[in-house]
mmCIF file with all atom_site columns, C-alpha atoms in Angstrom:
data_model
loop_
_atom_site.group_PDB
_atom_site.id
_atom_site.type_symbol
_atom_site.label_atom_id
_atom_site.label_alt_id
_atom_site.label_comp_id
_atom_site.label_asym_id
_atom_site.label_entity_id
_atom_site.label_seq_id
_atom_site.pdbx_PDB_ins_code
_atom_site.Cartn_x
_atom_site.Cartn_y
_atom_site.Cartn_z
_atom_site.occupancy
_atom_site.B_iso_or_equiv
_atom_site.pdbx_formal_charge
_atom_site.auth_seq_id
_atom_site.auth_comp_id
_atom_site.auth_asym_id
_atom_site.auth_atom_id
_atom_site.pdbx_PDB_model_num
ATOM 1   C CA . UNK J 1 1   ? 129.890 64.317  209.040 1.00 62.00 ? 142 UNK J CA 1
ATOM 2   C CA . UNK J 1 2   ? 127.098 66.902  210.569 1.00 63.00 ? 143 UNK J CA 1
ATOM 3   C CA . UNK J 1 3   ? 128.030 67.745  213.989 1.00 65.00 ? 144 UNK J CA 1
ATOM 4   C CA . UNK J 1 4   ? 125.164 68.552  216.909 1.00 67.00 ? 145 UNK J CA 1
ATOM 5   C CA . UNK J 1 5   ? 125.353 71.924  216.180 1.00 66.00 ? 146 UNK J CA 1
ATOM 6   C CA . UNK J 1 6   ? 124.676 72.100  212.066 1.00 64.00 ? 147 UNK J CA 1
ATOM 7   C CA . UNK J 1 7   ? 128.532 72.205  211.171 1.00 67.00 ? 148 UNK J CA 1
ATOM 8   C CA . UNK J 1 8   ? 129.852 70.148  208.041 1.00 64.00 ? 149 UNK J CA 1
ATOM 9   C CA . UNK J 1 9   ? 133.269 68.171  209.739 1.00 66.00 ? 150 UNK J CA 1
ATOM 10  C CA . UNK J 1 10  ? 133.299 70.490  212.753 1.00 64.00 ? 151 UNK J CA 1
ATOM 11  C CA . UNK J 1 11  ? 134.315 73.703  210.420 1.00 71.00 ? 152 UNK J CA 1
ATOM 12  C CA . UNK J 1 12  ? 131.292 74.763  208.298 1.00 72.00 ? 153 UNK J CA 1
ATOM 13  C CA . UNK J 1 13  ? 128.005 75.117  208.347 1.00 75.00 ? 154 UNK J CA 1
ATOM 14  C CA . UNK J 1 14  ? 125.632 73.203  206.274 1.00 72.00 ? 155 UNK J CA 1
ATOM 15  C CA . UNK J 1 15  ? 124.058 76.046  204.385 1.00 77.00 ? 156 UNK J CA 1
ATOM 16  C CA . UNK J 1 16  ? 127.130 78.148  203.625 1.00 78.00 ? 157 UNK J CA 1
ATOM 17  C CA . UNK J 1 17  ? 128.678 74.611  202.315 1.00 79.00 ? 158 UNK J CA 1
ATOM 18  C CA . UNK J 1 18  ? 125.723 74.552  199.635 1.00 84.00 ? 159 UNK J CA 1
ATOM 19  C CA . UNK J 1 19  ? 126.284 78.500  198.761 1.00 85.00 ? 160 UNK J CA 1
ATOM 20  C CA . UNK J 1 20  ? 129.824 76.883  197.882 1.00 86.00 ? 161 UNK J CA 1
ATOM 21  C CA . UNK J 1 21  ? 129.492 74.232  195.876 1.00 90.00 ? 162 UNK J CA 1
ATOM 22  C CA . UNK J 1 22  ? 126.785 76.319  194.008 1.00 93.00 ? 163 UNK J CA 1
ATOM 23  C CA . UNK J 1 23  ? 128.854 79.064  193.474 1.00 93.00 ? 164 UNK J CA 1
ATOM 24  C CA . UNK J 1 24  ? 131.361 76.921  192.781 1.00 93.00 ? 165 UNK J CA 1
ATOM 25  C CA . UNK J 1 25  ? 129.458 74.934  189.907 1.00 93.00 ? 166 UNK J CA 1
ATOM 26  C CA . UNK J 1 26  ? 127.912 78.204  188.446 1.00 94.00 ? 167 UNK J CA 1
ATOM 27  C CA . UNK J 1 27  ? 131.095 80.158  187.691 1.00 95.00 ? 168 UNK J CA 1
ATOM 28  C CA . UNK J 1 28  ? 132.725 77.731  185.503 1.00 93.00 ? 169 UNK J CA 1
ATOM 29  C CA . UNK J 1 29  ? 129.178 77.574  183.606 1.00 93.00 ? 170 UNK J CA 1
ATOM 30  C CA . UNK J 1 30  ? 128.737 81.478  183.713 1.00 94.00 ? 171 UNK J CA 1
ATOM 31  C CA . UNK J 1 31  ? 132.330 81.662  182.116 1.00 94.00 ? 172 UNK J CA 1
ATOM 32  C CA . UNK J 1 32  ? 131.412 78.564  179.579 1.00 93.00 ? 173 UNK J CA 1
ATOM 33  C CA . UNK J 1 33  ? 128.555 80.993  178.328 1.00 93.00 ? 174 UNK J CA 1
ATOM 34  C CA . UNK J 1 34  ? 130.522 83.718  177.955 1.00 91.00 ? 175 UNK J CA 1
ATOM 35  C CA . UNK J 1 35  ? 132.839 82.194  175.491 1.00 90.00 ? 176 UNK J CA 1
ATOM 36  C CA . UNK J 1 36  ? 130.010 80.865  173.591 1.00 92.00 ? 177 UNK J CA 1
ATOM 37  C CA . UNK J 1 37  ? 127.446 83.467  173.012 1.00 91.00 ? 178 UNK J CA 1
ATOM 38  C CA . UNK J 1 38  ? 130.065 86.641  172.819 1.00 87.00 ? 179 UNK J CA 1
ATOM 39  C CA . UNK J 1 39  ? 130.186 88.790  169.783 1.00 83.00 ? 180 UNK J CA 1
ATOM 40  C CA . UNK J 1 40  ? 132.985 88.345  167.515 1.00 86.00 ? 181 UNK J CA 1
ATOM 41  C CA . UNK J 1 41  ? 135.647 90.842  166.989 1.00 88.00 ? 182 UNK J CA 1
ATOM 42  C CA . UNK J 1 42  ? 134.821 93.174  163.826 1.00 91.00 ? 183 UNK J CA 1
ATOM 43  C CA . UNK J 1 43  ? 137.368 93.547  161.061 1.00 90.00 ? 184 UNK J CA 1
ATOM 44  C CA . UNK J 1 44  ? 138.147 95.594  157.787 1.00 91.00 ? 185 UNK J CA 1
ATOM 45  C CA . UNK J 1 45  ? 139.529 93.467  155.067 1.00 91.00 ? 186 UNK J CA 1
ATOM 46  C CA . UNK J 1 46  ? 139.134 95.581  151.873 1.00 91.00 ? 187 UNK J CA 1
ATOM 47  C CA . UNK J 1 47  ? 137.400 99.081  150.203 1.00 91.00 ? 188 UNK J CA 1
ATOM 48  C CA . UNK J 1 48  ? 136.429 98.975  146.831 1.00 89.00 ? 189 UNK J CA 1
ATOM 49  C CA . UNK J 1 49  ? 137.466 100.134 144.617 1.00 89.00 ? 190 UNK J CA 1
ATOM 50  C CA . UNK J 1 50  ? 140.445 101.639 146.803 1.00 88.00 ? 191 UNK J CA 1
ATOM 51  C CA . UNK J 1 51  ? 140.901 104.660 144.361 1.00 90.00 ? 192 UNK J CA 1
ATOM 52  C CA . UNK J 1 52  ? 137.991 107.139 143.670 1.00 89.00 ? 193 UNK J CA 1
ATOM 53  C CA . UNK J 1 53  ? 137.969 110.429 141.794 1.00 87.00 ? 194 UNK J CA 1
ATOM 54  C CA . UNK J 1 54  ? 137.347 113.585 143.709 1.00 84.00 ? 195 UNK J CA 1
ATOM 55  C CA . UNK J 1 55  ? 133.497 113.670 144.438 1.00 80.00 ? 196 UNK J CA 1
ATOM 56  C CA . UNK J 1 56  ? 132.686 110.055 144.524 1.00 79.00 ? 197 UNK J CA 1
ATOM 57  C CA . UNK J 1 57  ? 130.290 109.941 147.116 1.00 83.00 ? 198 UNK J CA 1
ATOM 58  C CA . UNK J 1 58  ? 130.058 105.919 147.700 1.00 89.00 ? 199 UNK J CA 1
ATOM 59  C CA . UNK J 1 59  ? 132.102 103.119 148.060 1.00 92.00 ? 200 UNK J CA 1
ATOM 60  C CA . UNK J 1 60  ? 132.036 99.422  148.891 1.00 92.00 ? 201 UNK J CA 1
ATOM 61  C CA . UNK J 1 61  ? 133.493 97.964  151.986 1.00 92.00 ? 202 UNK J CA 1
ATOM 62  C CA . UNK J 1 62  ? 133.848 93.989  152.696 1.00 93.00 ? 203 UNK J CA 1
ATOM 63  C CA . UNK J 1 63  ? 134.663 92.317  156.549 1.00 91.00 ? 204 UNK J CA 1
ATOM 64  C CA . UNK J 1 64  ? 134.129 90.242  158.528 1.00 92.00 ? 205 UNK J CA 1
ATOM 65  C CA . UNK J 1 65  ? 131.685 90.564  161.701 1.00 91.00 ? 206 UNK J CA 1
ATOM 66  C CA . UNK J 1 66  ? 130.042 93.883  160.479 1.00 90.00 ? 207 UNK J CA 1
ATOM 67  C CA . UNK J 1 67  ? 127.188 95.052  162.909 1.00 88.00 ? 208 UNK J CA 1
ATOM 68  C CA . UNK J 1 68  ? 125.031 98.237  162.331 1.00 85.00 ? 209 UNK J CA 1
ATOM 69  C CA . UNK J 1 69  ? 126.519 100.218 165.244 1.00 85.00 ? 210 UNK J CA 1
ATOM 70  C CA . UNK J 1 70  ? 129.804 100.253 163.991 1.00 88.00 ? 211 UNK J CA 1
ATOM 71  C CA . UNK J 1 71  ? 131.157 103.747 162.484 1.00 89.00 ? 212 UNK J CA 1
ATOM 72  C CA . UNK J 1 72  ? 133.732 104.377 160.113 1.00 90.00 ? 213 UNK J CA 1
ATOM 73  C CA . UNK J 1 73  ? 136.230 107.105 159.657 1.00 90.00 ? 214 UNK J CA 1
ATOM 74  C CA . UNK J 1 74  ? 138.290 107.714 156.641 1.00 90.00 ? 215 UNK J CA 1
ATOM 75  C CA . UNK J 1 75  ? 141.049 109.815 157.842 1.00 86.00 ? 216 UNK J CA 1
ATOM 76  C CA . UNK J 1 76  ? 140.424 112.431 160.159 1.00 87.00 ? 217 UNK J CA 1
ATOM 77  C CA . UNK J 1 77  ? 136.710 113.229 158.907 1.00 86.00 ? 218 UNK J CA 1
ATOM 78  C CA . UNK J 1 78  ? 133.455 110.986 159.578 1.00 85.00 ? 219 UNK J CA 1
ATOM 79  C CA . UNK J 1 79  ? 131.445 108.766 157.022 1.00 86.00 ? 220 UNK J CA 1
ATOM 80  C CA . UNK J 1 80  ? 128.178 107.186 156.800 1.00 88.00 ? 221 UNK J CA 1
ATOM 81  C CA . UNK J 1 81  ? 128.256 103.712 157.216 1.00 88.00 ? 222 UNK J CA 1
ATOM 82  C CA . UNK J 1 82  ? 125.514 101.049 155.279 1.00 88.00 ? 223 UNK J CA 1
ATOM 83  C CA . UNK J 1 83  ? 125.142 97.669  156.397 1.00 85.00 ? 224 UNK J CA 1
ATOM 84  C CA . UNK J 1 84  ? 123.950 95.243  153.716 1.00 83.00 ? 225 UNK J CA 1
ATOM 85  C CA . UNK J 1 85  ? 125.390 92.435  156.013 1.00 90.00 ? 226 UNK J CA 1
ATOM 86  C CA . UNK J 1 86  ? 127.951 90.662  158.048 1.00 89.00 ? 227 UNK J CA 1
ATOM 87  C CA . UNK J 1 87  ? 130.896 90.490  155.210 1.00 92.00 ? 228 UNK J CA 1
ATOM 88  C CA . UNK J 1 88  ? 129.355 93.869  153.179 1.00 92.00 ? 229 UNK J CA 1
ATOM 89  C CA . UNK J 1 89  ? 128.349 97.216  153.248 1.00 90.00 ? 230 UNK J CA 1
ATOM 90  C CA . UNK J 1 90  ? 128.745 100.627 151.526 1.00 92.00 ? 231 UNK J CA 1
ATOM 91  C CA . UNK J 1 91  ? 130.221 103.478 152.696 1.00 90.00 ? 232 UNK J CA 1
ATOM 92  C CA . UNK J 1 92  ? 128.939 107.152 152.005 1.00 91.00 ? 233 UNK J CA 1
ATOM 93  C CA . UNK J 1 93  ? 132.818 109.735 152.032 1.00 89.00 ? 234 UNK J CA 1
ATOM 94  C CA . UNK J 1 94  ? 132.516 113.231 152.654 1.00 87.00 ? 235 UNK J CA 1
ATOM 95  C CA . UNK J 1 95  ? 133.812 115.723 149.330 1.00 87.00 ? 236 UNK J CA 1
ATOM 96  C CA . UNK J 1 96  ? 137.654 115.176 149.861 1.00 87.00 ? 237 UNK J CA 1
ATOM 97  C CA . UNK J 1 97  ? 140.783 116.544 148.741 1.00 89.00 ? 238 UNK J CA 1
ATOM 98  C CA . UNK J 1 98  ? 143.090 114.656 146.512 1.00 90.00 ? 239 UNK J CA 1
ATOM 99  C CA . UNK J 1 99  ? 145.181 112.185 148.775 1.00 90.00 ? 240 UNK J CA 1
ATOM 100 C CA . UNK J 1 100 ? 145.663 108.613 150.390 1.00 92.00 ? 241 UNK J CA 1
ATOM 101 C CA . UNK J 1 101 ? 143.405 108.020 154.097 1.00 92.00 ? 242 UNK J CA 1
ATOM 102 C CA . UNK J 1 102 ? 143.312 105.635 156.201 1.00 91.00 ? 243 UNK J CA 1
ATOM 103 C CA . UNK J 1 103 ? 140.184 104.494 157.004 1.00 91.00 ? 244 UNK J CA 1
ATOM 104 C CA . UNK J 1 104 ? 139.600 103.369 160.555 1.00 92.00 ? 245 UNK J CA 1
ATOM 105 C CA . UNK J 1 105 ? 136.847 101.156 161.962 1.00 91.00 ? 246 UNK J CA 1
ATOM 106 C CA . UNK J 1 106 ? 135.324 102.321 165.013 1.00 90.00 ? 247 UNK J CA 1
ATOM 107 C CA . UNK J 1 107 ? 132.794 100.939 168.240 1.00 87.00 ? 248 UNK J CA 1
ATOM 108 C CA . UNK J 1 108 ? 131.513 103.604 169.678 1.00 82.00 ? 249 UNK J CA 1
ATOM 109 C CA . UNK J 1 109 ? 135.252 105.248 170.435 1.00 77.00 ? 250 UNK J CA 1
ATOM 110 C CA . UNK J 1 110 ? 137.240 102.020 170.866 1.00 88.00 ? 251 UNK J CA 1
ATOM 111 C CA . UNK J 1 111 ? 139.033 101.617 167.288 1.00 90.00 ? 252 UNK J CA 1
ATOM 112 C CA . UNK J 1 112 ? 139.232 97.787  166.357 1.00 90.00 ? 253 UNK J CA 1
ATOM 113 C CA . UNK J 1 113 ? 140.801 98.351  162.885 1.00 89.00 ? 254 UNK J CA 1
ATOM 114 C CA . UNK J 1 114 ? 142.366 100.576 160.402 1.00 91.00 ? 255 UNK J CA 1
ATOM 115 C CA . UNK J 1 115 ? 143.482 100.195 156.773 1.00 91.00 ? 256 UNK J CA 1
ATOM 116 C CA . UNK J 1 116 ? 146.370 102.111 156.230 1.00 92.00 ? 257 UNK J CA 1
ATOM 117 C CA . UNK J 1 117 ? 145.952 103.962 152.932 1.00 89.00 ? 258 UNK J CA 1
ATOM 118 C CA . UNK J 1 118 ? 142.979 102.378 152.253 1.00 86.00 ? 259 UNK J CA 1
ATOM 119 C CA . UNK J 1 119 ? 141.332 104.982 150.134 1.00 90.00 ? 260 UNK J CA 1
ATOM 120 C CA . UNK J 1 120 ? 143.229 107.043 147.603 1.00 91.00 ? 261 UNK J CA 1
ATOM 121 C CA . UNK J 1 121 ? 141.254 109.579 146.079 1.00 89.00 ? 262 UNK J CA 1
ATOM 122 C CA . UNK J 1 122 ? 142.652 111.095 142.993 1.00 89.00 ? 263 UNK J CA 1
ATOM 123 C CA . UNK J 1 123 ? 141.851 114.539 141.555 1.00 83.00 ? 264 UNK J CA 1
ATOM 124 C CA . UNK J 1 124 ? 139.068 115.355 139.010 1.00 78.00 ? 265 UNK J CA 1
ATOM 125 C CA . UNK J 1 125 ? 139.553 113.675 135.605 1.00 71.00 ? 266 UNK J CA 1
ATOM 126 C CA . UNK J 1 126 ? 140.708 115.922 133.471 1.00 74.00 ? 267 UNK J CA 1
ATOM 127 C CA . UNK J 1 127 ? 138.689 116.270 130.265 1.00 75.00 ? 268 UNK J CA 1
ATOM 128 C CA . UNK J 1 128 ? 140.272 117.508 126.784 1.00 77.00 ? 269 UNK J CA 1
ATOM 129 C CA . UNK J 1 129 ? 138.188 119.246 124.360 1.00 79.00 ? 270 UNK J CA 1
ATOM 130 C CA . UNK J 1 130 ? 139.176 118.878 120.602 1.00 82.00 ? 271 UNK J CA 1
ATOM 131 C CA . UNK J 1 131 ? 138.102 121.587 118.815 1.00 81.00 ? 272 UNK J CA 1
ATOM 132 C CA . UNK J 1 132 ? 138.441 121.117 114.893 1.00 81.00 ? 273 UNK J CA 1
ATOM 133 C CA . UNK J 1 133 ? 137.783 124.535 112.438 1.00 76.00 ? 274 UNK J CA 1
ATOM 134 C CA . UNK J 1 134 ? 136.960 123.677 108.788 1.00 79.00 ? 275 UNK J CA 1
ATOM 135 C CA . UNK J 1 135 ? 136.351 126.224 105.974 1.00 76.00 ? 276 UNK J CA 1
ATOM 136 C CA . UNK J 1 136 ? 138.397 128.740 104.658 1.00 76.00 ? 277 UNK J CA 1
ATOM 137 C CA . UNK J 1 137 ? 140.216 131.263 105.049 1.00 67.00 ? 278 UNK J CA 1
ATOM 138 C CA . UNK J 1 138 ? 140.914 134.698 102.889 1.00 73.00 ? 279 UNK J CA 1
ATOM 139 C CA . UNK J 1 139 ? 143.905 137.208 103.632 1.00 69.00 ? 280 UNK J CA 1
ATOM 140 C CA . UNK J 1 140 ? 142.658 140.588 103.838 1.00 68.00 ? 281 UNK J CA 1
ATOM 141 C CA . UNK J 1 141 ? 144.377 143.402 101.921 1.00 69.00 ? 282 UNK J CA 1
ATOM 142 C CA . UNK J 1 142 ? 145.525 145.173 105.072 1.00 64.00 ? 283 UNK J CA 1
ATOM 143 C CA . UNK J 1 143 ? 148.095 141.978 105.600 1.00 57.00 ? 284 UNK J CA 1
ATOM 144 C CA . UNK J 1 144 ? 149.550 143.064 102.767 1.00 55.00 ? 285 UNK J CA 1
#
């Protein structure tokens, strides 16, 4: 098997055969670990509630594989994002116009999901005042 001269069967040497087989052992481990100890993709499964009025500042957001780090953008403008944990957290919106956004969930700049529509936000509620007059009332002589 080991020649005179070191060689493993005539063609390798003995020490370069052991960087083999250890290299060759190690990657199939070094990829085993990698499967088990990566993170988990992120994902956006609901806002609530998914319609606001103009000027709510906060709502609810439920996933799956939240981290802190994450960002998240509804439509074109940036929002605070609050991790309670994994599955929750709360989302602080910017003022926004009346309208339907998508809101996109972000890692770092790599998007890895997006509600379409997602949030609606309606326009201010619009309050009615009743005004009701009681007494009474006398016609003047210049009326007549």
């Amino acid at each position: 098997m080991i020649d005179d001269q070191g060689r493993l069967f005539g063609r390798m040497n003995i020490v370069d055969a052991a960087v083999v087989l250890a290299v060759g052992f190690l990657l199939p481990l070094v990829y085993a670990a990698y499967l088990l100890f990566r993170p988990d993709t992120p994902s956006l499964i609901a806002i609530d509630p998914p319609q606001v009025t103009q000027g709510t500042t906060r709502v609810s957001v439920r996933g799956a594989h939240l981290r802190p780090a994450l960002r998240l953008m509804v439509g074109a403008n940036g929002a605070r994002f609050l991790l309670a944990n994994p599955e929750n957290g709360v989302l602080e919106i910017p003022v926004l116009p009346p309208g339907s956004y998508d809101v996109v969930l972000l890692d770092e700049s790599q998007e890895l999901g997006r509600l379409r529509g997602g949030l609606t936000v309606l326009g201010p509620p619009i309050t009615t005042t009743e005004i009701v007059a009681t007494g009474s009332f006398e016609a003047s002589d210049d009326l007549q």
